Coordinates of C-alpha atoms and ligand atoms in Angstrom, one line a residue:
M1 CA 0.1 -0.5 -0.3
T2 CA 1.4 3.4 -0.2
V3 CA -0.1 6.3 1.5
T4 CA -0.8 9.6 0.0
R5 CA -1.4 11.7 3.1
G6 CA -4.1 14.3 2.5
L7 CA -4.8 12.6 -1.2
E8 CA -2.2 15.2 -2.2
G9 CA -2.8 14.3 -6.6
V10 CA -4.4 11.9 -6.4
V11 CA -7.2 11.8 -9.4
A12 CA -10.3 10.0 -7.8
T13 CA -13.3 10.8 -9.8
T14 CA -14.3 12.5 -13.5
S15 CA -16.1 15.3 -13.6
S16 CA -17.2 17.4 -16.4
I17 CA -17.6 21.0 -13.6
S18 CA -15.1 22.6 -13.0
S19 CA -11.2 22.3 -14.4
I20 CA -8.2 23.2 -12.7
I21 CA -4.8 23.3 -14.9
D22 CA -1.7 25.1 -15.1
D23 CA -2.7 27.4 -12.2
T24 CA -6.0 28.0 -14.7
L25 CA -9.7 27.6 -12.8
T26 CA -12.2 27.0 -15.8
Y27 CA -16.6 26.1 -14.9
V28 CA -17.5 23.8 -17.7
G29 CA -14.7 25.3 -19.8
Y30 CA -15.2 28.7 -19.6
N31 CA -11.6 30.8 -17.8
I32 CA -12.7 32.2 -14.7
D33 CA -11.6 35.6 -15.4
D34 CA -13.8 35.7 -18.4
L35 CA -16.9 34.8 -16.0
A36 CA -16.0 37.1 -12.9
E37 CA -16.0 39.7 -15.5
N38 CA -19.2 39.2 -17.4
A39 CA -21.7 36.3 -15.6
T40 CA -24.4 36.6 -12.9
F41 CA -24.1 33.9 -11.0
E42 CA -27.3 32.3 -11.8
E43 CA -26.0 31.8 -14.8
V44 CA -23.9 30.5 -13.0
V45 CA -25.5 28.2 -11.3
Y46 CA -26.9 27.7 -14.7
L47 CA -24.1 26.4 -16.6
L48 CA -22.6 24.5 -13.2
W49 CA -26.1 22.1 -13.6
H50 CA -26.6 21.5 -17.2
R51 CA -23.6 21.8 -18.9
E52 CA -24.4 24.2 -20.4
L53 CA -25.0 29.2 -20.1
P54 CA -28.2 29.9 -19.9
T55 CA -30.5 30.8 -23.3
K56 CA -32.9 34.6 -22.2
Q57 CA -35.6 31.8 -21.6
Q58 CA -33.9 29.1 -19.3
L59 CA -32.5 32.0 -17.9
E60 CA -35.6 34.5 -16.4
E61 CA -37.0 30.5 -16.0
L62 CA -34.4 29.6 -12.8
K63 CA -34.6 33.5 -11.6
Q64 CA -38.3 32.3 -11.5
Q65 CA -37.3 28.4 -9.9
L66 CA -35.2 30.0 -7.1
A67 CA -37.6 32.9 -6.0
E68 CA -40.3 30.8 -6.2
N69 CA -39.0 28.7 -3.3
A70 CA -37.4 31.1 -1.7
T71 CA -38.7 31.0 1.5
I72 CA -37.7 29.0 4.2
P73 CA -40.1 27.1 6.2
K74 CA -41.7 29.1 9.8
E75 CA -40.4 26.0 11.6
V76 CA -36.9 27.1 10.6
I77 CA -36.7 30.7 12.4
E78 CA -38.7 29.3 15.5
H79 CA -35.6 27.1 15.8
F80 CA -33.2 29.8 15.7
K81 CA -35.4 31.9 18.4
M82 CA -34.4 28.3 20.4
Y83 CA -30.5 28.9 20.3
P84 CA -28.4 29.6 22.2
I85 CA -27.8 32.9 20.5
D86 CA -24.2 34.8 21.3
K87 CA -22.5 31.2 21.2
V88 CA -24.1 29.6 18.3
H89 CA -21.2 30.1 14.8
P90 CA -23.2 31.1 12.0
M91 CA -21.6 28.1 9.8
A92 CA -22.9 25.5 13.1
A93 CA -26.7 27.5 12.4
L94 CA -26.3 27.1 8.6
R95 CA -25.3 23.2 8.9
T96 CA -28.2 21.9 11.5
A97 CA -30.9 24.6 9.4
I98 CA -29.9 23.2 5.7
S99 CA -30.4 19.2 7.7
M100 CA -33.9 20.7 9.1
L101 CA -35.1 21.5 5.6
G102 CA -34.6 18.8 5.3
L103 CA -36.9 17.0 7.4
Y104 CA -39.4 19.9 5.8
D105 CA -38.6 18.3 2.3
E106 CA -41.5 16.5 1.4
E107 CA -39.0 14.7 -2.0
A108 CA -36.1 14.1 0.2
D109 CA -35.3 11.1 -0.3
V110 CA -37.0 10.3 -2.8
M111 CA -34.2 9.2 -5.6
T112 CA -35.1 10.3 -9.3
K113 CA -33.2 12.3 -11.7
E114 CA -36.0 14.7 -11.5
A115 CA -36.7 15.0 -7.8
N116 CA -33.1 16.2 -6.8
Y117 CA -32.9 18.1 -9.9
R118 CA -35.9 20.4 -8.1
K119 CA -34.0 19.6 -4.6
A120 CA -31.2 21.4 -5.8
I121 CA -33.8 24.6 -7.4
R122 CA -34.9 24.3 -3.2
L123 CA -31.7 24.1 -1.4
Q124 CA -30.1 26.9 -3.7
A125 CA -32.9 29.0 -3.3
K126 CA -32.8 29.3 0.3
I127 CA -29.6 29.2 1.8
P128 CA -29.6 32.6 0.7
T129 CA -32.6 33.0 3.3
V130 CA -31.6 31.2 6.0
V131 CA -28.2 33.0 6.5
T132 CA -29.9 36.0 6.5
A133 CA -32.6 35.5 8.7
F134 CA -29.9 33.8 10.9
A135 CA -28.4 36.7 10.6
R136 CA -31.0 39.0 12.0
V137 CA -33.2 37.0 14.3
R138 CA -30.0 36.4 16.5
K139 CA -29.6 40.6 16.7
G140 CA -33.4 40.6 17.9
L141 CA -34.1 41.5 14.6
E142 CA -37.7 40.2 12.5
P143 CA -36.2 38.0 9.3
V144 CA -36.5 40.2 4.8
E145 CA -39.3 37.7 3.2
P146 CA -37.7 36.8 0.0
R147 CA -37.8 39.8 -3.1
K148 CA -39.0 38.1 -6.5
D149 CA -38.0 41.0 -8.3
L150 CA -34.5 41.1 -7.0
G151 CA -31.4 39.3 -8.8
F152 CA -30.3 37.1 -6.0
A153 CA -26.7 39.1 -5.1
A154 CA -29.0 42.2 -4.2
N155 CA -31.8 40.1 -2.6
F156 CA -28.7 38.3 -0.2
L157 CA -28.0 41.9 1.0
Y158 CA -31.1 43.3 0.8
M159 CA -32.4 40.7 3.4
L160 CA -29.9 41.0 5.2
T161 CA -30.5 44.3 6.0
G162 CA -33.6 45.2 4.8
E163 CA -33.0 47.7 2.4
E164 CA -32.1 47.9 -1.4
P165 CA -28.3 47.6 -1.8
N166 CA -27.2 50.4 -4.9
E167 CA -26.1 48.9 -7.8
T168 CA -21.8 49.2 -6.3
A169 CA -22.7 47.0 -3.5
V170 CA -25.0 44.2 -6.1
E171 CA -21.8 44.0 -8.8
A172 CA -19.1 43.2 -5.6
F173 CA -21.7 40.7 -4.1
N174 CA -22.7 38.8 -8.0
K175 CA -19.0 38.1 -9.0
A176 CA -18.0 37.3 -5.4
L177 CA -20.9 33.9 -5.4
V178 CA -19.3 33.8 -9.1
L179 CA -15.7 33.1 -8.0
H180 CA -16.9 30.5 -5.2
A181 CA -19.4 29.0 -7.0
D182 CA -17.2 25.4 -7.8
H183 CA -13.4 25.0 -7.2
E184 CA -13.1 21.1 -8.9
L185 CA -13.1 18.1 -5.5
N186 CA -12.4 21.2 -2.7
A187 CA -12.3 19.1 0.7
S188 CA -15.9 19.9 0.8
T189 CA -17.0 18.9 -2.3
F190 CA -15.2 15.3 -2.4
T191 CA -16.9 15.5 1.2
A192 CA -20.8 16.0 -0.7
R193 CA -19.4 13.8 -3.0
V194 CA -18.7 11.2 -0.7
C195 CA -21.9 11.4 1.7
V196 CA -24.3 11.2 -1.1
A197 CA -21.9 8.2 -3.2
T198 CA -23.3 6.2 -0.6
L199 CA -27.1 6.7 -2.0
S200 CA -28.1 9.7 0.5
D201 CA -29.5 11.9 0.4
V202 CA -28.6 15.8 -1.4
Y203 CA -30.2 17.0 2.4
S204 CA -27.5 15.2 4.1
G205 CA -24.3 15.4 1.0
I206 CA -25.0 19.2 1.4
T207 CA -25.3 18.9 5.2
A208 CA -21.8 17.1 5.0
A209 CA -20.6 19.9 2.9
I210 CA -21.1 22.9 5.3
G211 CA -19.3 20.9 8.1
A212 CA -16.4 20.4 5.9
L213 CA -16.0 24.1 4.6
K214 CA -16.2 25.6 8.2
G215 CA -12.7 24.5 8.8
P216 CA -10.3 27.8 8.9
L217 CA -7.7 25.2 6.7
H218 CA -11.2 25.6 4.1
G219 CA -13.8 28.3 3.7
G220 CA -13.2 30.1 7.7
A221 CA -9.9 31.0 6.0
N222 CA -11.8 34.6 5.4
E223 CA -13.5 35.1 8.6
A224 CA -10.2 34.4 9.6
V225 CA -8.2 36.7 7.8
M226 CA -10.1 39.7 9.1
K227 CA -10.0 38.4 12.7
M228 CA -5.8 38.7 11.2
L229 CA -6.5 42.1 10.6
K230 CA -7.7 43.7 13.3
E231 CA -5.9 42.5 15.1
I232 CA -3.3 43.7 13.5
G233 CA -4.3 47.2 13.2
T234 CA -2.2 49.1 11.7
I235 CA 0.1 48.4 8.6
D236 CA 3.0 49.8 11.2
N237 CA 2.5 46.7 12.4
V238 CA 2.4 43.9 10.1
E239 CA 6.0 43.7 9.7
P240 CA 6.7 42.4 13.7
Y241 CA 3.2 40.9 13.4
I242 CA 3.7 38.9 10.1
R243 CA 7.6 37.8 11.1
K244 CA 6.5 37.0 14.1
K245 CA 4.3 34.2 13.7
L246 CA 6.1 33.3 10.4
E247 CA 9.1 32.2 13.0
N248 CA 7.3 31.0 15.1
K249 CA 6.0 28.2 12.2
E250 CA 2.4 29.4 12.5
K251 CA 0.4 29.9 8.9
I252 CA -1.2 33.4 7.9
M253 CA -4.4 32.2 7.1
G254 CA -6.2 34.0 3.2
F255 CA -2.1 31.9 1.7
G256 CA -1.5 28.7 0.5
H257 CA -3.3 26.4 -1.6
R258 CA -3.1 22.4 -2.2
V259 CA -3.1 22.9 -6.2
Y260 CA -2.5 26.4 -6.7
R261 CA 1.4 27.4 -7.1
K262 CA 1.7 30.0 -9.1
G263 CA -1.4 31.5 -7.4
D264 CA -4.9 31.5 -7.2
P265 CA -6.4 32.7 -10.2
R266 CA -9.6 34.1 -8.1
A267 CA -7.4 36.2 -6.0
K268 CA -6.7 39.5 -8.5
H269 CA -10.0 40.1 -8.6
L270 CA -10.9 40.0 -5.2
K271 CA -8.3 42.2 -5.1
K272 CA -9.4 44.6 -7.5
M273 CA -12.4 45.1 -5.4
S274 CA -10.4 45.3 -2.3
E275 CA -9.0 48.2 -3.6
K276 CA -12.3 50.2 -4.5
L277 CA -14.4 49.4 -2.4
T278 CA -11.9 50.4 0.9
K279 CA -11.5 53.4 -1.0
L280 CA -15.4 54.3 -1.2
V281 CA -15.9 53.1 2.8
G282 CA -13.2 55.6 3.1
E283 CA -10.9 52.4 5.2
P284 CA -8.6 52.0 2.9
H285 CA -6.1 50.8 5.2
W286 CA -7.1 47.4 5.2
Y287 CA -5.6 47.1 2.0
E288 CA -2.6 48.4 1.9
M289 CA -2.5 46.0 5.7
S290 CA -3.4 43.4 2.8
V291 CA -1.0 44.2 0.6
K292 CA 1.9 44.9 3.2
I293 CA 1.0 41.2 4.3
E294 CA 0.8 40.1 0.4
E295 CA 4.4 41.3 -0.4
I296 CA 5.6 40.0 2.8
V297 CA 4.5 36.6 2.8
T298 CA 5.2 36.0 -0.8
S299 CA 8.7 36.9 -0.4
E300 CA 9.3 35.0 3.0
K301 CA 7.8 31.8 1.8
S302 CA 6.7 32.3 -2.0
L303 CA 3.3 31.5 -1.1
P304 CA 0.6 34.2 -3.2
P305 CA -3.0 35.0 -1.9
N306 CA -5.7 32.3 -2.1
V307 CA -9.6 33.5 -2.6
D308 CA -10.3 34.1 1.2
F309 CA -7.0 37.0 2.3
Y310 CA -8.7 39.5 0.0
S311 CA -12.2 38.3 0.3
A312 CA -12.6 39.8 3.5
S313 CA -12.6 43.1 3.5
V314 CA -14.4 43.0 0.1
Y315 CA -17.2 41.6 3.0
H316 CA -16.1 44.1 5.7
C317 CA -16.6 46.6 3.4
L318 CA -20.4 45.8 2.3
G319 CA -20.6 45.4 6.1
I320 CA -21.8 42.4 6.6
D321 CA -20.8 41.2 10.2
H322 CA -17.7 39.1 10.0
D323 CA -19.1 35.8 10.8
L324 CA -21.6 35.7 8.2
F325 CA -18.1 35.0 5.4
T326 CA -18.0 32.0 5.6
P327 CA -21.9 31.4 4.9
I328 CA -21.8 33.6 2.1
F329 CA -19.0 30.9 1.0
A330 CA -21.3 28.3 1.4
V331 CA -24.0 30.0 -0.4
S332 CA -21.7 30.3 -3.6
R333 CA -20.7 26.9 -3.3
M334 CA -23.3 25.7 -3.2
S335 CA -24.0 25.2 -6.9
G336 CA -20.7 23.4 -6.9
W337 CA -21.6 21.0 -4.4
L338 CA -25.7 20.7 -5.8
A339 CA -24.0 20.1 -9.6
H340 CA -21.1 17.9 -7.9
I341 CA -23.4 15.6 -5.7
L342 CA -26.8 15.2 -8.8
E343 CA -23.3 14.6 -11.4
Q344 CA -22.1 11.7 -8.9
Y345 CA -25.8 10.1 -9.0
D346 CA -25.4 10.0 -12.5
N347 CA -22.5 8.1 -12.2
N348 CA -22.2 6.4 -8.3
R349 CA -19.1 3.9 -7.4
L350 CA -19.1 4.1 -3.3
I351 CA -15.9 6.3 -2.4
R352 CA -14.4 3.9 0.2
P353 CA -10.6 3.9 0.4
R354 CA -8.4 3.0 2.5
A355 CA -5.9 2.7 5.9
E356 CA -2.4 1.8 6.0
Y357 CA -2.7 0.5 10.1
T358 CA 0.1 1.3 11.7
G359 CA -1.7 -0.1 15.7
P360 CA -0.8 -3.3 17.6
S361 CA -1.0 -6.9 15.7
M362 CA -1.5 -10.2 17.8
R363 CA -2.8 -9.1 20.8
T364 CA -5.2 -11.3 23.1
Y365 CA -8.1 -10.7 25.3
V366 CA -6.7 -10.1 28.4
P367 CA -9.7 -9.9 31.0
I368 CA -10.8 -6.8 33.3
E369 CA -9.6 -8.4 36.5
Q370 CA -6.0 -8.7 34.7
R371 CA -5.6 -5.5 33.4
G372 CA -2.6 -3.6 35.3
Ligands
COA401 C1 -4.7 25.6 2.5 C2 -3.8 24.9 2.3 C3 -4.9 24.3 3.9 C4 -2.7 23.6 1.2 O1 -2.3 23.3 2.4 P1 -1.9 21.7 2.0 O2 -1.4 21.4 0.9 O3 -1.8 20.4 3.2 O4 0.2 22.1 2.4 P2 0.9 22.5 3.8 O5 -0.2 22.5 4.7 O6 1.4 21.0 3.6 O7 1.8 23.2 4.0 C5 3.3 23.0 2.7 C6 4.0 24.0 3.5 O8 4.2 25.1 3.5 C7 3.6 26.1 4.4 N1 2.5 26.8 4.1 C8 1.1 26.5 4.1 N2 -0.1 27.6 4.2 C9 0.7 28.0 4.5 C10 -0.1 29.5 5.3 N3 -0.8 29.8 4.6 N4 1.2 30.1 6.4 C11 2.3 29.8 6.6 N5 2.8 28.5 5.7 C12 1.5 27.6 5.2 C13 3.1 25.0 6.1 O9 3.7 25.6 6.6 C14 4.5 24.1 5.3 O10 5.8 24.4 4.9 P3 7.2 23.5 5.6 O11 7.4 22.1 4.4 O12 8.2 23.7 6.6 O13 6.0 22.0 7.1 C15 -2.3 25.2 3.6 O14 -1.4 26.1 2.7 C16 -2.9 26.6 5.0 O15 -3.6 25.5 5.8 N6 -4.0 27.9 4.7 C17 -4.2 28.3 4.9 C18 -5.2 28.3 5.0 C19 -6.4 29.3 4.6 O16 -6.5 30.2 3.8 N7 -7.2 28.2 4.0 C20 -7.8 28.8 2.5 C21 -7.7 27.9 1.0 S1 -8.4 28.0 -0.5

């Protein structure tokens, strides 16, 4: 047996959804740079699920389906009110709420292709409502009902604040959603595929994926980046803070990647947005500090920033609470998870690797009275 720690370099499946080749990320053959500049998130959802960009009519149909399915059962909101609200991380609340949505879906265990697609629509439609409702309930505010006339990005920001967002905010948020939508066999997507490869249901697959995304080595890194920026506080403190962390062999959140070597192609878009938005809200120091951190980490460790590094200051400038950064990642990645789950069902085989045993062997049971 050859052990490959962390499954690095192991090709575990074929997939026609997204690819990372020579540090270029494509969704179904479209370069992410092209999509980030031109596509709406809804178009990307359609692309990931159908492997083609939608016609006008197909897009309208998807938007209508998302709008019609965006409300969530009142029981989910009542449940939020029962949580020990000041102690619950929104990712934990999201994980529980998505699992709970399955209890209210009569088709949860219907495994036909059509029923699974309908569940995909429901989950993609409801996740913004879940995240924003929790964000408001924990502050003692009433959730804001989704609006049918707003696009996906605008509706999220509207439900979060209760106010219609401006065009710059919608454009930035849409771009962030497009950039996070899918990423080949990342840890949470792999988790989702492992789960549904047992022929478990879509809700179980997504709940498992949210659990994997929550960790700071994966989606949790964007919140950790903002925490670090706040801890650093001033541009003068960047150098001593980062050097000390590197000396102590601590990881700098938002840097490094398992697959990319020269750099994460998504980071440059978020960097540009961070520069623009931090200036716009009169807080350019977040961007300036980030650039300085990048200079040090790149020169000292040859580690370029990943998608999470500049998304932190972008979301901060959009007025989003820092512990909602990872749930927002989930709102977008839901589209990729669902595409992979549907693809897994289409050509399923149980995913069950092996472990090389390193424990003791040839032991004989000793009665409890005789154990020292
Ligand atoms: C993304 C990540 C988990 C990839 O992990 P990986 O492929 O298993 O790489 P490793 O953790 O084994 O790191 C390899 C080497 O680079 C170093 N390294 C990797 N990321 C680092 C970081 N962010 N800061 C400092 N050093 C880092 C490791 O310490 C290790 O050094 P060593 O060989 O001297 O021990 C890792 O880069 C990381 O933890 N980054 C920070 C968290 C993050 O931003 N996650 C979001 C990813 S999109």
